[in-house]
Tab-separated table of C-alpha atoms in Angstrom:
chain	number	residue	atom	x	y	z
A	1	MET	CA	149.753	27.667	85.402
A	2	ARG	CA	146.448	27.112	87.062
A	3	GLU	CA	148.180	26.364	90.374
A	4	ARG	CA	150.319	29.442	90.133
A	5	LEU	CA	147.318	31.623	89.385
A	6	GLY	CA	145.497	30.086	92.306
A	7	ALA	CA	148.451	30.648	94.513
A	8	ALA	CA	148.679	34.202	93.458
A	9	THR	CA	145.028	34.608	94.247
A	10	ARG	CA	145.343	32.954	97.612
A	11	GLY	CA	148.390	35.051	98.395
A	12	CYS	CA	146.343	38.221	97.822
A	13	GLY	CA	143.581	37.098	100.183
A	14	LEU	CA	144.585	38.827	103.395
A	15	GLY	CA	145.926	41.920	101.661
A	16	CYS	CA	142.849	42.325	99.513
A	17	LEU	CA	140.616	41.740	102.527
A	18	GLY	CA	142.470	44.417	104.430
A	19	LEU	CA	142.152	46.810	101.531
A	20	ALA	CA	138.431	46.075	101.286
A	21	LEU	CA	137.981	46.699	104.990
A	22	ALA	CA	139.905	49.958	104.770
A	23	LEU	CA	137.788	51.083	101.866
A	24	SER	CA	134.642	50.109	103.722
A	25	LEU	CA	135.797	52.060	106.778
A	26	LEU	CA	136.535	55.092	104.644
A	27	LEU	CA	133.170	54.724	102.981
A	28	GLY	CA	131.467	54.451	106.340
A	29	LEU	CA	133.246	57.433	107.847
A	30	GLY	CA	132.994	59.736	104.836
A	31	TRP	CA	134.814	63.003	105.093
A	32	ALA	CA	134.251	66.482	106.411
A	33	ILE	CA	135.139	69.860	104.956
A	34	SER	CA	135.047	72.621	107.557
A	35	ASP	CA	131.638	73.024	109.209
A	36	GLY	CA	129.584	72.218	106.119
A	37	GLN	CA	129.948	68.424	106.111
A	38	LEU	CA	129.783	66.880	102.652
A	39	LEU	CA	128.143	63.466	102.699
A	40	ASP	CA	129.096	60.579	100.462
A	41	LEU	CA	126.429	58.338	99.013
A	42	ALA	CA	126.506	55.820	101.871
A	43	GLN	CA	126.254	58.454	104.555
A	44	ARG	CA	123.518	60.271	102.691
A	45	ALA	CA	121.506	57.081	102.313
A	46	LEU	CA	121.901	56.265	106.018
A	47	LEU	CA	120.915	59.754	107.127
A	48	ARG	CA	117.994	59.819	104.695
A	49	ALA	CA	116.761	56.536	106.172
A	50	GLN	CA	116.982	58.015	109.654
A	51	LEU	CA	115.028	61.096	108.576
A	52	GLN	CA	112.266	58.942	107.122
A	53	GLY	CA	111.160	58.265	110.654
A	54	ARG	CA	111.026	62.011	111.421
A	55	GLN	CA	108.917	63.217	108.511
A	56	SER	CA	106.201	64.532	110.786
A	57	GLU	CA	108.763	66.699	112.608
A	58	LEU	CA	110.242	67.952	109.355
A	59	ARG	CA	106.863	68.968	107.966
A	60	ALA	CA	105.313	70.353	111.137
A	61	PRO	CA	105.690	74.113	111.764
A	62	PHE	CA	107.437	75.254	114.919
A	63	GLY	CA	104.648	77.718	115.671
A	64	ASP	CA	101.315	78.980	114.378
A	65	ASP	CA	102.272	82.626	113.837
A	66	ASP	CA	101.667	83.571	110.194
A	67	SER	CA	103.398	86.932	110.427
A	68	LEU	CA	106.543	87.397	108.378
A	69	ASN	CA	109.830	87.674	110.235
A	70	ARG	CA	112.907	89.331	108.810
A	71	PHE	CA	115.754	86.780	108.742
A	72	SER	CA	119.252	87.522	107.427
A	73	ILE	CA	121.985	85.157	106.275
A	74	PRO	CA	125.331	86.962	106.396
A	75	PRO	CA	127.965	86.247	103.722
A	76	GLY	CA	129.998	83.173	104.570
A	77	ALA	CA	127.515	81.780	107.081
A	78	THR	CA	127.639	77.999	107.453
A	79	ALA	CA	124.622	75.725	107.570
A	80	LYS	CA	125.276	75.164	111.274
A	81	GLN	CA	125.242	78.922	111.940
A	82	ILE	CA	122.053	79.337	109.928
A	83	ALA	CA	120.344	76.571	111.901
A	84	ALA	CA	121.386	78.183	115.198
A	85	ASP	CA	120.129	81.592	114.028
A	86	LEU	CA	116.767	80.092	113.048
A	87	VAL	CA	116.402	78.614	116.540
A	88	ALA	CA	117.366	81.960	118.109
A	89	ALA	CA	114.705	83.676	115.974
A	90	ALA	CA	112.089	81.146	117.174
A	91	LEU	CA	111.472	79.988	113.606
A	92	ILE	CA	112.499	76.353	114.160
A	93	GLY	CA	112.930	74.300	117.313
A	94	ASP	CA	115.574	71.730	116.379
A	95	ALA	CA	118.830	72.953	114.851
A	96	ALA	CA	120.270	69.447	114.465
A	97	LEU	CA	117.213	68.206	112.564
A	98	PHE	CA	117.336	71.231	110.261
A	99	LEU	CA	121.053	70.666	109.640
A	100	ASP	CA	120.609	66.948	108.897
A	101	TYR	CA	117.797	67.661	106.460
A	102	ALA	CA	119.790	70.420	104.749
A	103	ARG	CA	122.778	68.075	104.312
A	104	VAL	CA	120.711	65.209	102.943
A	105	GLU	CA	118.974	67.434	100.397
A	106	GLY	CA	122.132	69.360	99.511
A	107	TYR	CA	120.722	72.671	100.747
A	108	ASP	CA	123.758	73.185	102.990
A	109	ARG	CA	125.719	74.031	99.835
A	110	GLN	CA	122.920	76.132	98.337
A	111	PHE	CA	122.031	78.522	101.166
A	112	GLU	CA	122.409	82.082	99.872
A	113	ALA	CA	123.373	85.183	101.797
A	114	GLY	CA	120.636	87.809	101.881
A	115	VAL	CA	117.449	88.889	103.617
A	116	TYR	CA	114.446	86.583	103.794
A	117	PHE	CA	110.959	86.770	105.253
A	118	VAL	CA	110.081	83.627	107.166
A	119	LYS	CA	107.008	82.530	109.120
A	120	ALA	CA	107.087	80.454	112.285
A	121	SER	CA	104.158	78.590	110.722
A	122	GLN	CA	106.458	77.244	107.996
A	123	SER	CA	108.077	73.820	108.330
A	124	ILE	CA	111.761	72.924	108.197
A	125	VAL	CA	111.194	71.543	104.701
A	126	GLU	CA	109.713	74.870	103.546
A	127	ILE	CA	112.254	77.068	105.294
A	128	ALA	CA	115.269	75.153	104.009
A	129	ALA	CA	114.062	75.509	100.412
A	130	LEU	CA	113.230	79.170	100.936
A	131	LEU	CA	116.736	80.091	102.102
A	132	THR	CA	118.386	79.111	98.819
A	133	ASP	CA	117.241	82.082	96.738
A	134	SER	CA	117.165	85.560	98.244
A	135	SER	CA	115.952	87.070	94.944
A	136	ARG	CA	112.469	85.769	95.724
A	137	SER	CA	112.259	87.907	98.861
A	138	PHE	CA	110.579	91.280	98.692
A	139	ILE	CA	108.548	93.604	100.887
A	140	LEU	CA	104.975	94.132	99.738
A	141	PHE	CA	103.983	97.680	100.680
A	142	ARG	CA	100.638	99.265	99.874
A	143	SER	CA	100.400	103.004	100.240
A	144	ARG	CA	96.703	103.818	99.981
A	145	GLU	CA	95.030	106.857	98.484
A	146	GLY	CA	94.075	109.546	100.975
A	147	ALA	CA	96.701	108.627	103.582
A	148	ARG	CA	98.758	111.293	105.304
A	149	ILE	CA	102.469	110.838	105.958
A	150	GLU	CA	101.913	109.840	109.589
A	151	GLU	CA	99.713	106.982	108.402
A	152	LEU	CA	102.476	105.840	106.057
A	153	ALA	CA	104.832	105.805	109.035
A	154	GLU	CA	102.337	103.638	110.931
A	155	LEU	CA	102.155	101.254	107.966
A	156	ILE	CA	105.935	100.922	108.012
A	157	ASP	CA	105.914	100.026	111.710
A	158	SER	CA	103.028	97.574	111.386
A	159	ASN	CA	104.580	95.926	108.332
A	160	GLY	CA	107.412	94.527	110.445
A	161	MET	CA	109.693	93.798	107.495
A	162	PHE	CA	111.523	97.082	107.107
A	163	ALA	CA	114.966	97.585	108.633
A	164	PHE	CA	113.961	101.127	109.666
A	165	SER	CA	111.126	102.655	111.668
A	166	GLY	CA	108.239	104.903	110.771
A	167	ALA	CA	109.967	107.672	112.715
A	168	ASP	CA	113.040	107.274	110.500
A	169	PHE	CA	110.801	107.698	107.453
A	170	LEU	CA	109.007	110.741	108.889
A	171	ALA	CA	112.354	112.414	109.500
A	172	LEU	CA	112.938	112.307	105.732
A	173	VAL	CA	109.499	113.364	104.507
A	174	GLY	CA	108.094	115.626	107.233
A	175	TRP	CA	108.273	119.376	107.735
A	176	GLY	CA	111.822	120.706	107.564
A	177	ALA	CA	113.262	117.560	105.987
A	178	ALA	CA	115.878	117.871	103.253
A	179	ILE	CA	113.857	117.142	100.104
A	180	PRO	CA	115.710	115.940	96.986
A	181	ALA	CA	116.440	119.197	95.156
A	182	ASP	CA	115.530	118.013	91.660
A	183	PHE	CA	112.093	116.796	92.770
A	184	ALA	CA	111.415	119.922	94.842
A	185	ALA	CA	112.217	122.119	91.838
A	186	TRP	CA	110.067	120.054	89.462
A	187	ALA	CA	107.071	119.896	91.841
A	188	GLY	CA	107.395	123.462	93.127
A	189	ILE	CA	107.683	122.508	96.794
A	190	PRO	CA	108.778	125.452	98.959
A	191	ALA	CA	111.713	125.163	101.336
A	192	GLY	CA	110.812	123.633	104.683
A	193	ALA	CA	107.562	122.064	103.454
A	194	SER	CA	106.868	118.366	103.841
A	195	LEU	CA	106.394	115.779	101.106
A	196	GLU	CA	102.718	115.400	102.029
A	197	GLY	CA	100.781	114.639	98.855
A	198	TYR	CA	103.774	113.577	96.740
A	199	LEU	CA	104.338	110.037	98.040
A	200	PHE	CA	102.397	108.287	95.310
A	201	PRO	CA	99.829	105.757	96.575
A	202	ASP	CA	100.267	102.333	95.007
A	203	THR	CA	101.278	98.749	95.777
A	204	TYR	CA	105.036	98.259	95.685
A	205	GLN	CA	107.324	95.233	95.687
A	206	LEU	CA	110.416	96.518	97.454
A	207	PRO	CA	113.869	94.987	97.931
A	208	PRO	CA	114.308	93.689	101.490
A	209	ASP	CA	117.347	95.871	102.118
A	210	ILE	CA	115.597	99.115	101.144
A	211	SER	CA	116.365	102.120	103.360
A	212	ALA	CA	114.057	104.901	104.522
A	213	ALA	CA	115.575	107.180	101.881
A	214	GLY	CA	115.124	104.443	99.297
A	215	LEU	CA	111.422	104.143	100.101
A	216	ARG	CA	110.979	107.920	99.939
A	217	ASP	CA	112.732	108.069	96.573
A	218	THR	CA	110.679	105.140	95.220
A	219	LEU	CA	107.395	106.888	96.082
A	220	LEU	CA	108.601	110.218	94.656
A	221	ARG	CA	109.798	108.554	91.468
A	222	ALA	CA	106.401	106.882	91.056
A	223	PHE	CA	104.680	110.262	91.500
A	224	ARG	CA	106.844	111.893	88.855
A	225	GLU	CA	106.416	108.999	86.434
A	226	ARG	CA	102.634	108.805	86.848
A	227	VAL	CA	101.905	112.533	86.872
A	228	GLY	CA	104.604	113.437	84.393
A	229	ASP	CA	105.321	116.653	82.578
A	230	GLU	CA	102.086	116.388	80.589
A	231	LEU	CA	99.787	116.869	83.589
A	232	ARG	CA	102.186	119.345	85.169
A	233	ASN	CA	102.119	121.464	82.005
A	234	ALA	CA	98.340	121.073	81.742
A	235	ALA	CA	98.015	122.554	85.220
A	236	LEU	CA	100.273	125.463	84.317
A	237	ALA	CA	98.247	126.067	81.159
A	238	ARG	CA	95.167	126.500	83.361
A	239	GLU	CA	97.079	128.942	85.567
A	240	PHE	CA	97.537	126.491	88.438
A	241	THR	CA	100.858	125.353	89.823
A	242	LEU	CA	101.388	121.637	90.311
A	243	ARG	CA	101.407	122.229	94.071
A	244	GLN	CA	97.989	123.896	93.915
A	245	VAL	CA	96.665	120.998	91.878
A	246	VAL	CA	98.030	118.383	94.289
A	247	THR	CA	96.611	120.338	97.228
A	248	LEU	CA	93.150	120.458	95.689
A	249	ALA	CA	93.388	116.825	94.587
A	250	SER	CA	94.229	115.737	98.149
A	251	ILE	CA	91.023	117.385	99.410
A	252	VAL	CA	88.999	115.750	96.638
A	253	GLU	CA	90.543	112.385	97.547
A	254	ARG	CA	89.507	112.723	101.174
A	255	GLU	CA	85.967	113.889	100.302
A	256	ALA	CA	85.145	111.231	97.708
A	257	VAL	CA	84.543	107.543	98.311
A	258	TRP	CA	83.613	106.797	94.711
A	259	ARG	CA	86.208	107.618	92.079
A	260	ASP	CA	83.579	108.637	89.530
A	261	GLU	CA	82.705	111.603	91.777
A	262	HIS	CA	86.223	113.073	91.728
A	263	ALA	CA	85.578	115.430	88.825
A	264	SER	CA	82.221	116.615	90.214
A	265	ILE	CA	83.654	117.400	93.642
A	266	ALA	CA	86.652	119.110	92.058
A	267	GLY	CA	84.194	121.159	89.987
A	268	VAL	CA	82.468	122.453	93.121
A	269	TYR	CA	85.781	123.618	94.571
A	270	HIS	CA	86.838	125.259	91.305
A	271	ASN	CA	83.530	127.121	91.248
A	272	ARG	CA	84.028	128.319	94.813
A	273	LEU	CA	87.602	129.432	94.148
A	274	SER	CA	86.534	131.340	91.055
A	275	ILE	CA	84.084	133.521	93.038
A	276	GLY	CA	86.235	133.898	96.171
A	277	MET	CA	84.077	131.583	98.263
A	278	ARG	CA	85.734	129.602	101.023
A	279	LEU	CA	86.164	125.888	100.281
A	280	GLU	CA	84.731	124.846	103.683
A	281	ALA	CA	86.144	121.321	103.324
A	282	ASP	CA	85.847	119.107	106.403
A	283	PRO	CA	89.047	117.116	105.670
A	284	THR	CA	91.113	120.293	105.995
A	285	VAL	CA	89.847	120.745	109.550
A	286	GLN	CA	90.585	117.098	110.324
A	287	TYR	CA	94.102	117.560	108.985
A	288	ALA	CA	94.598	120.693	111.086
A	289	LEU	CA	93.620	118.797	114.247
A	290	GLN	CA	96.708	116.556	113.819
A	291	GLY	CA	95.072	113.518	115.382
A	292	ALA	CA	93.800	115.371	118.439
A	293	ARG	CA	90.537	113.375	118.319
A	294	GLY	CA	92.379	110.066	118.721
A	295	ALA	CA	92.391	109.408	114.990
A	296	TRP	CA	93.992	111.151	112.036
A	297	TRP	CA	90.599	111.652	110.378
A	298	GLY	CA	88.415	111.766	113.462
A	299	GLN	CA	84.915	113.143	113.780
A	300	ILE	CA	84.676	116.943	113.922
A	301	SER	CA	81.997	119.239	115.278
A	302	GLN	CA	80.384	122.483	114.187
A	303	ALA	CA	82.464	124.219	116.848
A	304	ASP	CA	85.668	122.961	115.222
A	305	TYR	CA	84.830	124.901	112.072
A	306	ARG	CA	85.168	128.126	114.044
A	307	GLN	CA	87.667	127.193	116.748
A	308	VAL	CA	90.431	125.235	115.009
A	309	THR	CA	92.875	127.995	114.266
A	310	SER	CA	95.065	126.899	111.397
A	311	PRO	CA	95.791	128.022	107.827
A	312	TYR	CA	94.568	124.549	106.861
A	313	ASN	CA	91.072	125.251	108.197
A	314	THR	CA	89.252	126.248	105.007
A	315	TYR	CA	86.198	127.332	106.997
A	316	LEU	CA	88.293	130.221	108.329
A	317	SER	CA	90.907	130.707	105.618
A	318	ALA	CA	90.098	131.670	102.052
A	319	GLY	CA	91.567	129.887	99.067
A	320	LEU	CA	93.562	126.674	99.129
A	321	PRO	CA	95.387	125.545	102.268
A	322	PRO	CA	99.195	125.912	102.318
A	323	GLY	CA	99.762	122.432	100.909
A	324	PRO	CA	98.331	118.946	100.372
A	325	ILE	CA	96.655	117.135	103.250
A	326	ALA	CA	97.074	113.548	101.980
A	327	SER	CA	98.292	111.449	99.059
A	328	PRO	CA	95.885	111.848	96.133
A	329	SER	CA	95.335	109.230	93.452
A	330	LEU	CA	96.068	109.934	89.810
A	331	SER	CA	92.292	110.152	89.256
A	332	ALA	CA	91.968	112.946	91.827
A	333	ILE	CA	94.914	114.831	90.321
A	334	GLN	CA	93.368	114.588	86.876
A	335	ALA	CA	90.043	115.790	88.285
A	336	ALA	CA	91.726	118.796	89.898
A	337	ILE	CA	93.105	119.776	86.481
A	338	TYR	CA	90.041	118.800	84.458
A	339	PRO	CA	87.025	119.327	86.768
A	340	ALA	CA	83.465	118.658	85.717
A	341	GLU	CA	81.776	121.784	84.418
A	342	SER	CA	78.732	122.683	86.478
A	343	ASP	CA	77.225	125.493	88.511
A	344	TYR	CA	77.253	123.481	91.734
A	345	LEU	CA	78.585	125.182	94.863
A	346	PHE	CA	77.612	122.628	97.527
A	347	PHE	CA	77.568	118.888	98.097
A	348	ARG	CA	76.741	116.613	100.999
A	349	ALA	CA	76.558	112.879	101.675
A	350	ALA	CA	73.505	111.165	100.233
A	351	CYS	CA	70.997	109.759	102.713
A	352	ASP	CA	70.905	106.235	101.296
A	353	GLY	CA	74.162	105.027	102.842
A	354	SER	CA	75.817	104.690	99.452
A	355	HIS	CA	78.633	107.116	100.388
A	356	ARG	CA	77.780	109.112	97.298
A	357	HIS	CA	76.977	112.826	97.302
A	358	GLN	CA	74.108	115.093	96.378
A	359	PHE	CA	75.064	118.380	94.732
A	360	ALA	CA	73.357	121.737	94.966
A	361	ARG	CA	73.553	125.099	93.198
A	362	ASN	CA	72.661	127.210	96.238
A	363	TYR	CA	72.363	126.954	99.984
A	364	GLU	CA	68.579	126.419	99.925
A	365	GLU	CA	69.008	123.395	97.641
A	366	HIS	CA	71.817	122.206	99.865
A	367	LEU	CA	69.562	122.330	102.940
A	368	SER	CA	66.837	120.443	101.124
A	369	ASN	CA	69.300	117.607	100.500
A	370	ALA	CA	69.772	117.099	104.249
A	371	CYS	CA	68.702	113.743	105.665
């Protein structure tokens, strides 16, 4: 029995050895599925060992540019295609190293189609992890108080992450653009007018695939939500249309540096309007110049008060200008509806450099406040 068992064992020797060698060969070769090669444990361990000697390359950025670059992974893209696209975008320098690392860590099966924002100053390790979840990508866009629509267009261009240009945006919000009818009716915007003043200033986290129309609608929706029917009805109750309120608020926004002066400045303008006195607001002249001084809010002269012919020049034209001159904050809109009660008719910058204002009841007082 023992001999027979031994013989049986000895008889298996060459066959079993051959089977073991075949298995070892299969283990060593692994297998491939299309372009995204799946690694077995042995291959993964070998490749991981090789990458241990290249840790400095994996963790070193390709460049030192910290600006965000828009990078898209199309549906169905393989890890090899993604690596090649990253090289073409100058975000990494070694496609093969990226691909090896992605395979070892399993990222090659986790890369997700979508839009990402990647820096050349990020390493392969960071970029590979980033490209597995497109939901974490967004565009941070800050629309500041007191900006005119041309400045918003410049922000879009300087941001570098939008798929459209500032000119594309201006075509949807400028004079003559087709304004969404429901918003135009609610806000009382006349046909042909721009959306100046209604693109609510705030900080927004936007989806990376947002369009120019999507950005416009986001800013308009924020305006309607923040202002709401309550403030709109409050304006009407005081015999002002919402458009008149936004127009006045935009002037207040440009005049004031400190928010706690909004109501006082608005009060001066209400007082002037109530007696038929011209507003004589410098920002309206700056707006009328349309950047002719090399800046949207450039320095103006005494001569400009008399020579800039425009319905927006409130030194020449009585009452409010035809429309807003910038995007007012909610505080300025509230101040335009609920101004401070006073008998002030003038204000000018204080002489202490604080950017605050001194107020006066008459022109003589106003002159005495001069620096």
